[in-house]
Amino acid sequence: MTELLSNYVGGRWQPGTGAGTPLFDPVLGTELVRVDATGLDLAGAFAFARDTGGAALRALTYRERAGLLAAVVKVLQANRDAYYEIATANAGTVKNDSAVDIDGAIFTIGQYAKWGDALGDARALRDGEPAKLGKEPVFLSQHVQVPTRGVALFINAFNFPSWGLWEKAAPALLSGVPVIVKPATATAWLTQRMVRDVVEAGVLPAGALSVVCGSSAGLLDQLKPFDVLSFTGSAETAATIRGHDAVARHSVRTNIEADSLNSAVLAPGAAPGSPAFDLLVKEVVREMTVKSGQKCTAIRRILVPEAAYDAAAEAIGARLAKTTVGNPRNEAVRMGALVSRAQLASVREGLQALEGAAQVLHDGRAAPLIDADPQVAACIGPVLLGTRTPDAAQAVHDIEVFGPVATLMPYRDLAHAEALAERGQGSLVASLYGEDAGELARLATALAASHGRVHVITPEVAQAQTGHGNVMPMSLHGGPGRAGGGAELGGLRALDFYHRRAAVQAGPAVLEALQP
Ligand code: NAP
């Protein structure tokens, strides 16, 4: 029997009482560990986090809590090698792809430690200046932001077991709000190990950080009015969560990050062979292959001027053909596995649906795997699809295949490109490639209405740009509509979710004495 990973709730390690669900190596097919959350006293766990963890965190100032984050960074850095080993074994990712999850998390916590330190020795935040409520400044309204007196429950997706925890936990802990994380079962090991290391290092107050590994059964029932819930995963599960009785009845503040049909748009003037064209080709291939395309921000739709369609198909296909796929432990491999055989089946099914609406332009499925058995490994080569009639091809705007798959489509003019991008019904990110600053700025503003982030690449920023799919803590992450309607990161804006805004109406003496 493999190890049964323990849950950390109520300030102690508690194994589930069931047999456990096994986690697998998606390349070798071997069982690694098991998780189980049966029999936990969830009501006690939430109460301990809220009362003990919340009180301890709120007693500290922002600067002190920033110090906790800096200590977490040190713990995670000291154990980095173990995290890479777990990622290779359980997520099947090559080193560069594991870095997005592991080092991306450490970088993000470090940023919040720095920004939090600058907030100083306060325990609440003033929001703007006092506003007069009458003619004379004798009675005024001062808005304040105070930490919510509840727990932050995170229900996370399988593709970012590290970053998915810490990009949320950093602003939550900085705000003074305790965290309970429920990682996706398939990759729960890395999340659990990181929590274990931080708990064992004793750098956080008791109750500040808990982890439940296994089923989510009963978690949402524990939510109370001042709790907040952050969900990352499929649109389907998101809909169930939004409709949950406790969420609806207690108006639990909810942040949802769901699936997204992100686009890359080549500007009208960018001809094949131009620097902007080459930048688009490079970025599309990178986005399709990093983490085997299992990124919510990955490029799924590629929009190019009609005249560039054939050249784009050829250039992207030629680069994809160089992608070596297989066992991430082999140095020759550039792209590892999907997270599980179940995901492989889901990608194949999605591809079949898209093939009804688009042609296959490059098919990496036939290429041999390196060091991996196709009967066992959850590996699949990249597939580029294309349709010359994108208006009629509803499936390509609808179906998110969570793997190394994207669809190329031509547009007539900028209005058409904008309309096609919007067919995603709200996305996390669009990237634009061109040289005409005015034209790109107009398109960026237009797409800002339906996208959380617009990433504009001109030749001057080619070296400095941070990548279409890379979520930087300084920038907003989240998108409207189909993307879930969430808003994360964006520097200190992230703290809004974990604070309550209130207006204090009083005379100047009281407002001045308010304790921020
Ligand atoms: P999922 O099946 O929806 O699962 C997400 C999480 O919800 C898991 O922890 C899962 O637990 C849990 N869950 C499942 N059913 C639940 C229920 N009825 N009540 C409460 N929790 C429940 O999604 P996934 O397959 O892990 O993730 C892939 C999807 O996430 C993709 O569509 C991707 O686009 C999206 N994603 C979005 C973002 C973003 O930031 N926008 C980031 C990453 C991924 P179990 O694992 O135990 O079932």
Short mmCIF file of N, CA, C and O and ligand atoms in Angstrom, two decimals, residues 155-159 182-185 214 216 231-234 237 241 257-259 296 400 402 428 477, ligand 1:
data_model
loop_
_atom_site.label_atom_id
_atom_site.label_comp_id
_atom_site.label_asym_id
_atom_site.label_seq_id
_atom_site.Cartn_x
_atom_site.Cartn_y
_atom_site.Cartn_z
N ILE A 155 -10.89 25.92 -3.46
CA ILE A 155 -11.06 24.62 -4.14
C ILE A 155 -10.34 24.76 -5.47
O ILE A 155 -10.74 25.57 -6.32
N ASN A 156 -9.25 24.02 -5.63
CA ASN A 156 -8.33 24.29 -6.73
C ASN A 156 -8.36 23.25 -7.84
O ASN A 156 -8.78 22.12 -7.63
N ALA A 157 -7.84 23.67 -9.01
CA ALA A 157 -7.77 22.78 -10.17
C ALA A 157 -6.47 21.96 -10.13
O ALA A 157 -5.54 22.29 -9.38
N PHE A 158 -6.41 20.94 -10.98
CA PHE A 158 -5.27 20.02 -10.92
C PHE A 158 -4.01 20.58 -11.56
O PHE A 158 -2.91 20.09 -11.32
N ASN A 159 -4.13 21.60 -12.39
CA ASN A 159 -2.98 21.97 -13.23
C ASN A 159 -1.95 22.85 -12.52
O ASN A 159 -0.82 22.96 -12.99
N LYS A 182 -8.34 22.95 -0.58
CA LYS A 182 -8.68 21.60 -1.04
C LYS A 182 -8.14 21.49 -2.47
O LYS A 182 -8.72 22.01 -3.42
N PRO A 183 -6.95 20.86 -2.61
CA PRO A 183 -6.41 20.73 -3.96
C PRO A 183 -7.18 19.69 -4.77
O PRO A 183 -7.85 18.84 -4.19
N ALA A 184 -7.08 19.79 -6.09
CA ALA A 184 -7.68 18.75 -6.94
C ALA A 184 -7.00 17.43 -6.60
O ALA A 184 -5.78 17.38 -6.38
N THR A 185 -7.77 16.37 -6.59
CA THR A 185 -7.25 15.08 -6.13
C THR A 185 -6.04 14.61 -6.95
O THR A 185 -5.03 14.19 -6.38
N GLY A 214 -8.55 15.09 -0.82
CA GLY A 214 -9.55 14.06 -1.09
C GLY A 214 -10.84 14.71 -1.55
O GLY A 214 -10.81 15.77 -2.17
N SER A 216 -14.34 16.72 -1.90
CA SER A 216 -14.79 18.03 -1.41
C SER A 216 -16.09 17.92 -0.63
O SER A 216 -16.64 18.93 -0.19
N PHE A 231 -12.79 29.40 -6.22
CA PHE A 231 -12.84 28.15 -6.96
C PHE A 231 -12.10 28.29 -8.28
O PHE A 231 -12.27 29.27 -9.00
N THR A 232 -11.28 27.29 -8.61
CA THR A 232 -10.65 27.22 -9.92
C THR A 232 -10.94 25.85 -10.49
O THR A 232 -10.65 24.84 -9.84
N GLY A 233 -11.49 25.82 -11.68
CA GLY A 233 -11.78 24.53 -12.29
C GLY A 233 -12.70 24.70 -13.48
O GLY A 233 -12.73 25.77 -14.09
N SER A 234 -13.44 23.67 -13.78
CA SER A 234 -14.26 23.72 -14.99
C SER A 234 -15.52 24.56 -14.77
O SER A 234 -15.99 24.72 -13.64
N THR A 237 -18.34 22.56 -12.91
CA THR A 237 -18.28 22.49 -11.44
C THR A 237 -18.57 23.87 -10.86
O THR A 237 -19.22 23.99 -9.81
N ILE A 241 -21.15 25.01 -7.85
CA ILE A 241 -20.70 25.72 -6.65
C ILE A 241 -21.49 27.02 -6.44
O ILE A 241 -21.92 27.32 -5.33
N GLU A 257 -12.58 31.11 -11.18
CA GLU A 257 -11.70 31.10 -12.36
C GLU A 257 -12.02 29.82 -13.11
O GLU A 257 -11.74 28.74 -12.63
N ALA A 258 -12.63 29.97 -14.28
CA ALA A 258 -13.04 28.76 -15.01
C ALA A 258 -12.34 28.68 -16.35
O ALA A 258 -11.32 29.34 -16.56
N ASP A 259 -12.87 27.88 -17.25
CA ASP A 259 -12.16 27.68 -18.52
C ASP A 259 -12.35 28.85 -19.46
O ASP A 259 -13.24 29.67 -19.30
N CYS A 296 -4.93 27.40 -18.02
CA CYS A 296 -6.20 28.07 -18.30
C CYS A 296 -5.98 29.27 -19.21
O CYS A 296 -6.90 29.71 -19.89
N GLU A 400 -13.25 23.97 -24.90
CA GLU A 400 -11.88 24.14 -24.45
C GLU A 400 -11.26 22.75 -24.31
O GLU A 400 -11.61 21.99 -23.41
N PHE A 402 -8.38 20.85 -23.03
CA PHE A 402 -7.35 21.20 -22.05
C PHE A 402 -6.09 20.38 -22.31
O PHE A 402 -5.71 19.49 -21.54
N LEU A 428 -9.78 34.89 -20.38
CA LEU A 428 -8.77 35.39 -19.44
C LEU A 428 -7.79 36.34 -20.11
O LEU A 428 -7.41 37.36 -19.54
N HIS A 477 -5.60 38.82 -12.93
CA HIS A 477 -5.87 37.51 -13.49
C HIS A 477 -7.34 37.19 -13.27
O HIS A 477 -7.82 37.22 -12.15
P1 NAP B 1 -12.86 20.42 -11.97
O1 NAP B 1 -13.13 19.01 -12.30
O2 NAP B 1 -13.97 21.38 -12.07
O3 NAP B 1 -12.27 20.38 -10.49
C1 NAP B 1 -11.81 21.52 -9.84
C2 NAP B 1 -11.85 21.33 -8.33
O4 NAP B 1 -13.21 21.21 -7.90
C3 NAP B 1 -11.17 20.06 -7.84
O5 NAP B 1 -10.53 20.35 -6.62
C4 NAP B 1 -12.31 19.10 -7.65
O6 NAP B 1 -12.02 18.09 -6.71
C5 NAP B 1 -13.38 20.03 -7.12
N1 NAP B 1 -14.75 19.56 -7.31
C6 NAP B 1 -15.24 18.71 -8.26
N2 NAP B 1 -16.57 18.60 -8.11
C7 NAP B 1 -16.93 19.37 -7.06
C8 NAP B 1 -18.18 19.65 -6.41
N3 NAP B 1 -19.33 19.13 -6.84
N4 NAP B 1 -18.16 20.50 -5.36
C9 NAP B 1 -17.03 21.06 -4.93
N5 NAP B 1 -15.82 20.82 -5.50
C10 NAP B 1 -15.77 19.99 -6.55
O7 NAP B 1 -11.69 21.04 -12.83
P2 NAP B 1 -10.26 20.41 -13.18
O8 NAP B 1 -10.53 19.35 -14.20
O9 NAP B 1 -9.51 20.07 -11.96
O10 NAP B 1 -9.51 21.65 -13.82
C11 NAP B 1 -9.47 21.91 -15.20
C12 NAP B 1 -10.25 23.15 -15.53
O11 NAP B 1 -9.87 24.24 -14.70
C13 NAP B 1 -10.01 23.64 -16.94
O12 NAP B 1 -11.24 23.82 -17.57
C14 NAP B 1 -9.28 24.97 -16.79
O13 NAP B 1 -9.55 25.91 -17.79
C15 NAP B 1 -9.73 25.44 -15.47
N6 NAP B 1 -8.71 26.28 -14.87
C16 NAP B 1 -8.92 27.63 -14.77
C17 NAP B 1 -7.97 28.45 -14.20
C18 NAP B 1 -8.16 29.93 -14.07
O14 NAP B 1 -7.39 30.56 -13.35
N7 NAP B 1 -9.13 30.51 -14.71
C19 NAP B 1 -6.78 27.89 -13.71
C20 NAP B 1 -6.60 26.53 -13.83
C21 NAP B 1 -7.58 25.74 -14.40
P3 NAP B 1 -11.54 16.63 -7.19
O15 NAP B 1 -10.28 16.82 -7.93
O16 NAP B 1 -11.34 15.90 -5.92
O17 NAP B 1 -12.64 16.10 -8.04
#
